[in-house]
Amino acid sequence: MSLTIPGFTSQRVETAAGVHLHAAVAGSGPAVVLLHGFPQTHVMWRHVAADLARDHTVICPDLRGYGASDKPAEADEHTYAKRTMAADVVALVRALGHERFALAGHDRGALVAVRAGLDHPEAVTHLLVLDVLPTLDMWDVLHGADAKVAWHLYLMAQPVGVPEPMIEAVADTFFASFLDGWVADPAAIDAEHRAEYLRASREAVPSIVADYRASAGIDVVHDREDRARGRVLAMPVTVVQQDWGAALGYDAAGLWSAWAPDLDHRTTRAGHFLAEEAPGEVVATLRELLAR
């Protein structure tokens, strides 16, 4: 049985034809939606969500292809496009009775959140992004030997049938390498939740790969189209990330400001899994954003 957030109720909502998302929901008041990253599920938000639920309706979905949500076969490049996954999220929240909502995303969830902000500005009031760059910029800053830090991006960008059996053959080792290698405080992800992330990821290899494959294809196309049209994020945006810009030689705040005119950019001393390593920092940052 999948883990969920204590005190939250489970909802299962059809967001597209034949596709249902699972979400944990609690609280009342203005809606805040929290989108998880890789290789995790909605329970990565457990500390942050519990605090926010004191005065907000908090909605924590498993993304399409992850956790207890449906994992449709990759029919074409659009099945796991961030545009499609963002539309899922908007449909979910509307089905739960909210036309407008604040949105926070970590890692893959942050890419979905950014696409939701670009495609659905009428729905997204505030946007918090944790530890990613926009898809187009992410590929642009990876050069030479330094790009080895993102080796998994290149593996999962390969054609259908190549990365999937490789990953499935060593699934726990593959996914654990990120959980263990990206965390600055190993105690932040306890044994129970680590095992849950490994189980959920092991059972979702094709859809996880499809999500990443889309980010090397159709997601780049969509970002380029937006850049050419001058589309930007109209809502207040806060970005919190590790200082990869200093390590890899790029201006992270500058890259983000091109997409988000109303930007608060911050770096953190926490590792990649901020919501578990530094939940107090994330809650405080999100509450500051909601007050803008």
PDB file of C-alpha atoms in Angstrom, residues 131-269:
ATOM      1  CA  ASP A 131      15.984  23.481  -7.568  1.00  0.00           C
ATOM      2  CA  VAL A 132      15.623  23.402 -11.339  1.00  0.00           C
ATOM      3  CA  LEU A 133      16.218  25.573 -14.374  1.00  0.00           C
ATOM      4  CA  PRO A 134      13.656  26.043 -17.137  1.00  0.00           C
ATOM      5  CA  THR A 135      13.925  23.136 -19.579  1.00  0.00           C
ATOM      6  CA  LEU A 136      15.400  25.121 -22.458  1.00  0.00           C
ATOM      7  CA  ASP A 137      18.027  26.753 -20.246  1.00  0.00           C
ATOM      8  CA  MET A 138      18.871  23.454 -18.541  1.00  0.00           C
ATOM      9  CA  TRP A 139      20.060  21.959 -21.816  1.00  0.00           C
ATOM     10  CA  ASP A 140      21.888  25.133 -22.805  1.00  0.00           C
ATOM     11  CA  VAL A 141      24.070  25.271 -19.668  1.00  0.00           C
ATOM     12  CA  LEU A 142      25.292  21.664 -19.911  1.00  0.00           C
ATOM     13  CA  HIS A 143      28.676  21.576 -21.662  1.00  0.00           C
ATOM     14  CA  GLY A 144      31.548  19.127 -21.976  1.00  0.00           C
ATOM     15  CA  ALA A 145      32.690  17.065 -19.006  1.00  0.00           C
ATOM     16  CA  ASP A 146      30.655  19.194 -16.586  1.00  0.00           C
ATOM     17  CA  ALA A 147      27.500  17.756 -18.181  1.00  0.00           C
ATOM     18  CA  LYS A 148      28.221  14.398 -16.549  1.00  0.00           C
ATOM     19  CA  VAL A 149      26.363  15.639 -13.474  1.00  0.00           C
ATOM     20  CA  ALA A 150      23.195  15.319 -15.579  1.00  0.00           C
ATOM     21  CA  TRP A 151      24.020  11.948 -17.138  1.00  0.00           C
ATOM     22  CA  HIS A 152      20.532  10.584 -16.442  1.00  0.00           C
ATOM     23  CA  LEU A 153      19.003  13.268 -18.677  1.00  0.00           C
ATOM     24  CA  TYR A 154      20.914  11.931 -21.658  1.00  0.00           C
ATOM     25  CA  LEU A 155      20.174   8.291 -20.840  1.00  0.00           C
ATOM     26  CA  MET A 156      16.424   8.826 -20.561  1.00  0.00           C
ATOM     27  CA  ALA A 157      16.335  10.974 -23.696  1.00  0.00           C
ATOM     28  CA  GLN A 158      17.119   7.935 -25.841  1.00  0.00           C
ATOM     29  CA  PRO A 159      14.497   6.221 -28.060  1.00  0.00           C
ATOM     30  CA  VAL A 160      11.810   3.964 -26.613  1.00  0.00           C
ATOM     31  CA  GLY A 161      13.166   0.532 -25.769  1.00  0.00           C
ATOM     32  CA  VAL A 162      16.745   1.609 -25.055  1.00  0.00           C
ATOM     33  CA  PRO A 163      16.825   3.160 -21.549  1.00  0.00           C
ATOM     34  CA  GLU A 164      13.837   1.290 -20.095  1.00  0.00           C
ATOM     35  CA  PRO A 165      15.347  -2.243 -19.925  1.00  0.00           C
ATOM     36  CA  MET A 166      18.686  -0.838 -18.752  1.00  0.00           C
ATOM     37  CA  ILE A 167      17.029   0.936 -15.830  1.00  0.00           C
ATOM     38  CA  GLU A 168      14.640  -1.904 -15.012  1.00  0.00           C
ATOM     39  CA  ALA A 169      17.581  -4.314 -14.718  1.00  0.00           C
ATOM     40  CA  VAL A 170      19.073  -2.270 -11.855  1.00  0.00           C
ATOM     41  CA  ALA A 171      16.099  -0.148 -10.819  1.00  0.00           C
ATOM     42  CA  ASP A 172      16.803   0.139  -7.090  1.00  0.00           C
ATOM     43  CA  THR A 173      20.463   0.943  -7.679  1.00  0.00           C
ATOM     44  CA  PHE A 174      19.556   3.498 -10.326  1.00  0.00           C
ATOM     45  CA  PHE A 175      16.943   5.382  -8.297  1.00  0.00           C
ATOM     46  CA  ALA A 176      18.844   5.094  -5.021  1.00  0.00           C
ATOM     47  CA  SER A 177      21.840   6.770  -6.623  1.00  0.00           C
ATOM     48  CA  PHE A 178      19.811  10.001  -6.813  1.00  0.00           C
ATOM     49  CA  LEU A 179      18.179   9.729  -3.408  1.00  0.00           C
ATOM     50  CA  ASP A 180      21.560   9.117  -1.797  1.00  0.00           C
ATOM     51  CA  GLY A 181      23.719  11.314  -4.004  1.00  0.00           C
ATOM     52  CA  TRP A 182      21.566  14.437  -4.104  1.00  0.00           C
ATOM     53  CA  VAL A 183      20.761  14.724  -0.396  1.00  0.00           C
ATOM     54  CA  ALA A 184      22.956  16.841   1.880  1.00  0.00           C
ATOM     55  CA  ASP A 185      21.345  15.457   5.053  1.00  0.00           C
ATOM     56  CA  PRO A 186      20.755  11.697   4.663  1.00  0.00           C
ATOM     57  CA  ALA A 187      18.603  11.653   7.818  1.00  0.00           C
ATOM     58  CA  ALA A 188      16.029  13.849   6.059  1.00  0.00           C
ATOM     59  CA  ILE A 189      14.751  10.851   4.071  1.00  0.00           C
ATOM     60  CA  ASP A 190      14.121   8.040   6.539  1.00  0.00           C
ATOM     61  CA  ALA A 191      14.186   4.357   5.657  1.00  0.00           C
ATOM     62  CA  GLU A 192      10.400   4.089   5.282  1.00  0.00           C
ATOM     63  CA  HIS A 193      10.128   6.940   2.803  1.00  0.00           C
ATOM     64  CA  ARG A 194      13.277   5.935   0.946  1.00  0.00           C
ATOM     65  CA  ALA A 195      11.782   2.460   0.454  1.00  0.00           C
ATOM     66  CA  GLU A 196       8.515   4.020  -0.731  1.00  0.00           C
ATOM     67  CA  TYR A 197      10.288   6.149  -3.322  1.00  0.00           C
ATOM     68  CA  LEU A 198      12.232   3.144  -4.600  1.00  0.00           C
ATOM     69  CA  ARG A 199       9.089   0.971  -4.816  1.00  0.00           C
ATOM     70  CA  ALA A 200       7.067   3.634  -6.588  1.00  0.00           C
ATOM     71  CA  SER A 201       9.860   4.402  -9.054  1.00  0.00           C
ATOM     72  CA  ARG A 202      10.610   0.744  -9.729  1.00  0.00           C
ATOM     73  CA  GLU A 203       6.960   0.290 -10.722  1.00  0.00           C
ATOM     74  CA  ALA A 204       6.951   3.304 -13.049  1.00  0.00           C
ATOM     75  CA  VAL A 205      10.102   3.042 -15.167  1.00  0.00           C
ATOM     76  CA  PRO A 206       8.445   3.445 -18.612  1.00  0.00           C
ATOM     77  CA  SER A 207       6.430   6.507 -17.589  1.00  0.00           C
ATOM     78  CA  ILE A 208       9.322   8.142 -15.727  1.00  0.00           C
ATOM     79  CA  VAL A 209      11.531   7.692 -18.787  1.00  0.00           C
ATOM     80  CA  ALA A 210       8.755   9.089 -20.998  1.00  0.00           C
ATOM     81  CA  ASP A 211       8.568  12.176 -18.782  1.00  0.00           C
ATOM     82  CA  TYR A 212      12.303  12.750 -19.205  1.00  0.00           C
ATOM     83  CA  ARG A 213      12.241  11.907 -22.916  1.00  0.00           C
ATOM     84  CA  ALA A 214       9.638  14.642 -23.418  1.00  0.00           C
ATOM     85  CA  SER A 215      12.000  17.135 -21.814  1.00  0.00           C
ATOM     86  CA  ALA A 216      14.565  16.442 -24.525  1.00  0.00           C
ATOM     87  CA  GLY A 217      11.959  16.884 -27.267  1.00  0.00           C
ATOM     88  CA  ILE A 218       8.517  18.438 -27.189  1.00  0.00           C
ATOM     89  CA  ASP A 219       9.144  20.426 -23.993  1.00  0.00           C
ATOM     90  CA  VAL A 220      12.081  22.170 -25.647  1.00  0.00           C
ATOM     91  CA  VAL A 221       9.876  22.941 -28.659  1.00  0.00           C
ATOM     92  CA  HIS A 222       7.250  24.511 -26.406  1.00  0.00           C
ATOM     93  CA  ASP A 223       9.844  26.577 -24.526  1.00  0.00           C
ATOM     94  CA  ARG A 224      11.350  27.844 -27.768  1.00  0.00           C
ATOM     95  CA  GLU A 225       7.922  28.832 -29.053  1.00  0.00           C
ATOM     96  CA  ASP A 226       7.219  30.758 -25.857  1.00  0.00           C
ATOM     97  CA  ARG A 227      10.578  32.510 -25.966  1.00  0.00           C
ATOM     98  CA  ALA A 228      10.013  33.534 -29.592  1.00  0.00           C
ATOM     99  CA  ARG A 229       6.594  34.943 -28.672  1.00  0.00           C
ATOM    100  CA  GLY A 230       7.905  36.725 -25.586  1.00  0.00           C
ATOM    101  CA  ARG A 231       5.634  34.770 -23.242  1.00  0.00           C
ATOM    102  CA  VAL A 232       6.605  35.039 -19.584  1.00  0.00           C
ATOM    103  CA  LEU A 233       5.263  34.070 -16.179  1.00  0.00           C
ATOM    104  CA  ALA A 234       2.793  36.796 -15.245  1.00  0.00           C
ATOM    105  CA  MET A 235       2.485  35.899 -11.551  1.00  0.00           C
ATOM    106  CA  PRO A 236       4.930  36.498  -8.669  1.00  0.00           C
ATOM    107  CA  VAL A 237       7.647  33.826  -8.827  1.00  0.00           C
ATOM    108  CA  THR A 238      10.157  32.669  -6.231  1.00  0.00           C
ATOM    109  CA  VAL A 239      12.977  30.306  -7.180  1.00  0.00           C
ATOM    110  CA  VAL A 240      15.088  28.533  -4.560  1.00  0.00           C
ATOM    111  CA  GLN A 241      17.977  26.391  -5.730  1.00  0.00           C
ATOM    112  CA  GLN A 242      21.411  25.135  -4.942  1.00  0.00           C
ATOM    113  CA  ASP A 243      24.204  27.311  -6.298  1.00  0.00           C
ATOM    114  CA  TRP A 244      24.805  25.269  -9.446  1.00  0.00           C
ATOM    115  CA  GLY A 245      25.375  28.459 -11.384  1.00  0.00           C
ATOM    116  CA  ALA A 246      28.613  29.081  -9.512  1.00  0.00           C
ATOM    117  CA  ALA A 247      29.683  25.459 -10.009  1.00  0.00           C
ATOM    118  CA  LEU A 248      28.869  25.245 -13.727  1.00  0.00           C
ATOM    119  CA  GLY A 249      29.475  28.846 -14.754  1.00  0.00           C
ATOM    120  CA  TYR A 250      26.076  30.373 -15.479  1.00  0.00           C
ATOM    121  CA  ASP A 251      23.881  33.102 -14.011  1.00  0.00           C
ATOM    122  CA  ALA A 252      20.865  31.247 -12.645  1.00  0.00           C
ATOM    123  CA  ALA A 253      19.043  34.385 -11.539  1.00  0.00           C
ATOM    124  CA  GLY A 254      19.597  35.925 -14.946  1.00  0.00           C
ATOM    125  CA  LEU A 255      18.204  32.892 -16.721  1.00  0.00           C
ATOM    126  CA  TRP A 256      15.118  32.869 -14.528  1.00  0.00           C
ATOM    127  CA  SER A 257      14.506  36.607 -14.813  1.00  0.00           C
ATOM    128  CA  ALA A 258      14.032  36.216 -18.563  1.00  0.00           C
ATOM    129  CA  TRP A 259      11.003  34.021 -17.806  1.00  0.00           C
ATOM    130  CA  ALA A 260       9.750  35.710 -14.634  1.00  0.00           C
ATOM    131  CA  PRO A 261       9.698  39.531 -14.483  1.00  0.00           C
ATOM    132  CA  ASP A 262       8.396  39.468 -10.882  1.00  0.00           C
ATOM    133  CA  LEU A 263      11.188  37.242  -9.537  1.00  0.00           C
ATOM    134  CA  ASP A 264      12.666  36.545  -6.111  1.00  0.00           C
ATOM    135  CA  HIS A 265      15.685  34.272  -6.680  1.00  0.00           C
ATOM    136  CA  ARG A 266      17.439  32.601  -3.742  1.00  0.00           C
ATOM    137  CA  THR A 267      20.134  30.004  -3.175  1.00  0.00           C
ATOM    138  CA  THR A 268      20.059  27.452  -0.376  1.00  0.00           C
ATOM    139  CA  ARG A 269      22.589  25.489   1.610  1.00  0.00           C
TER     140      ARG A 269
END
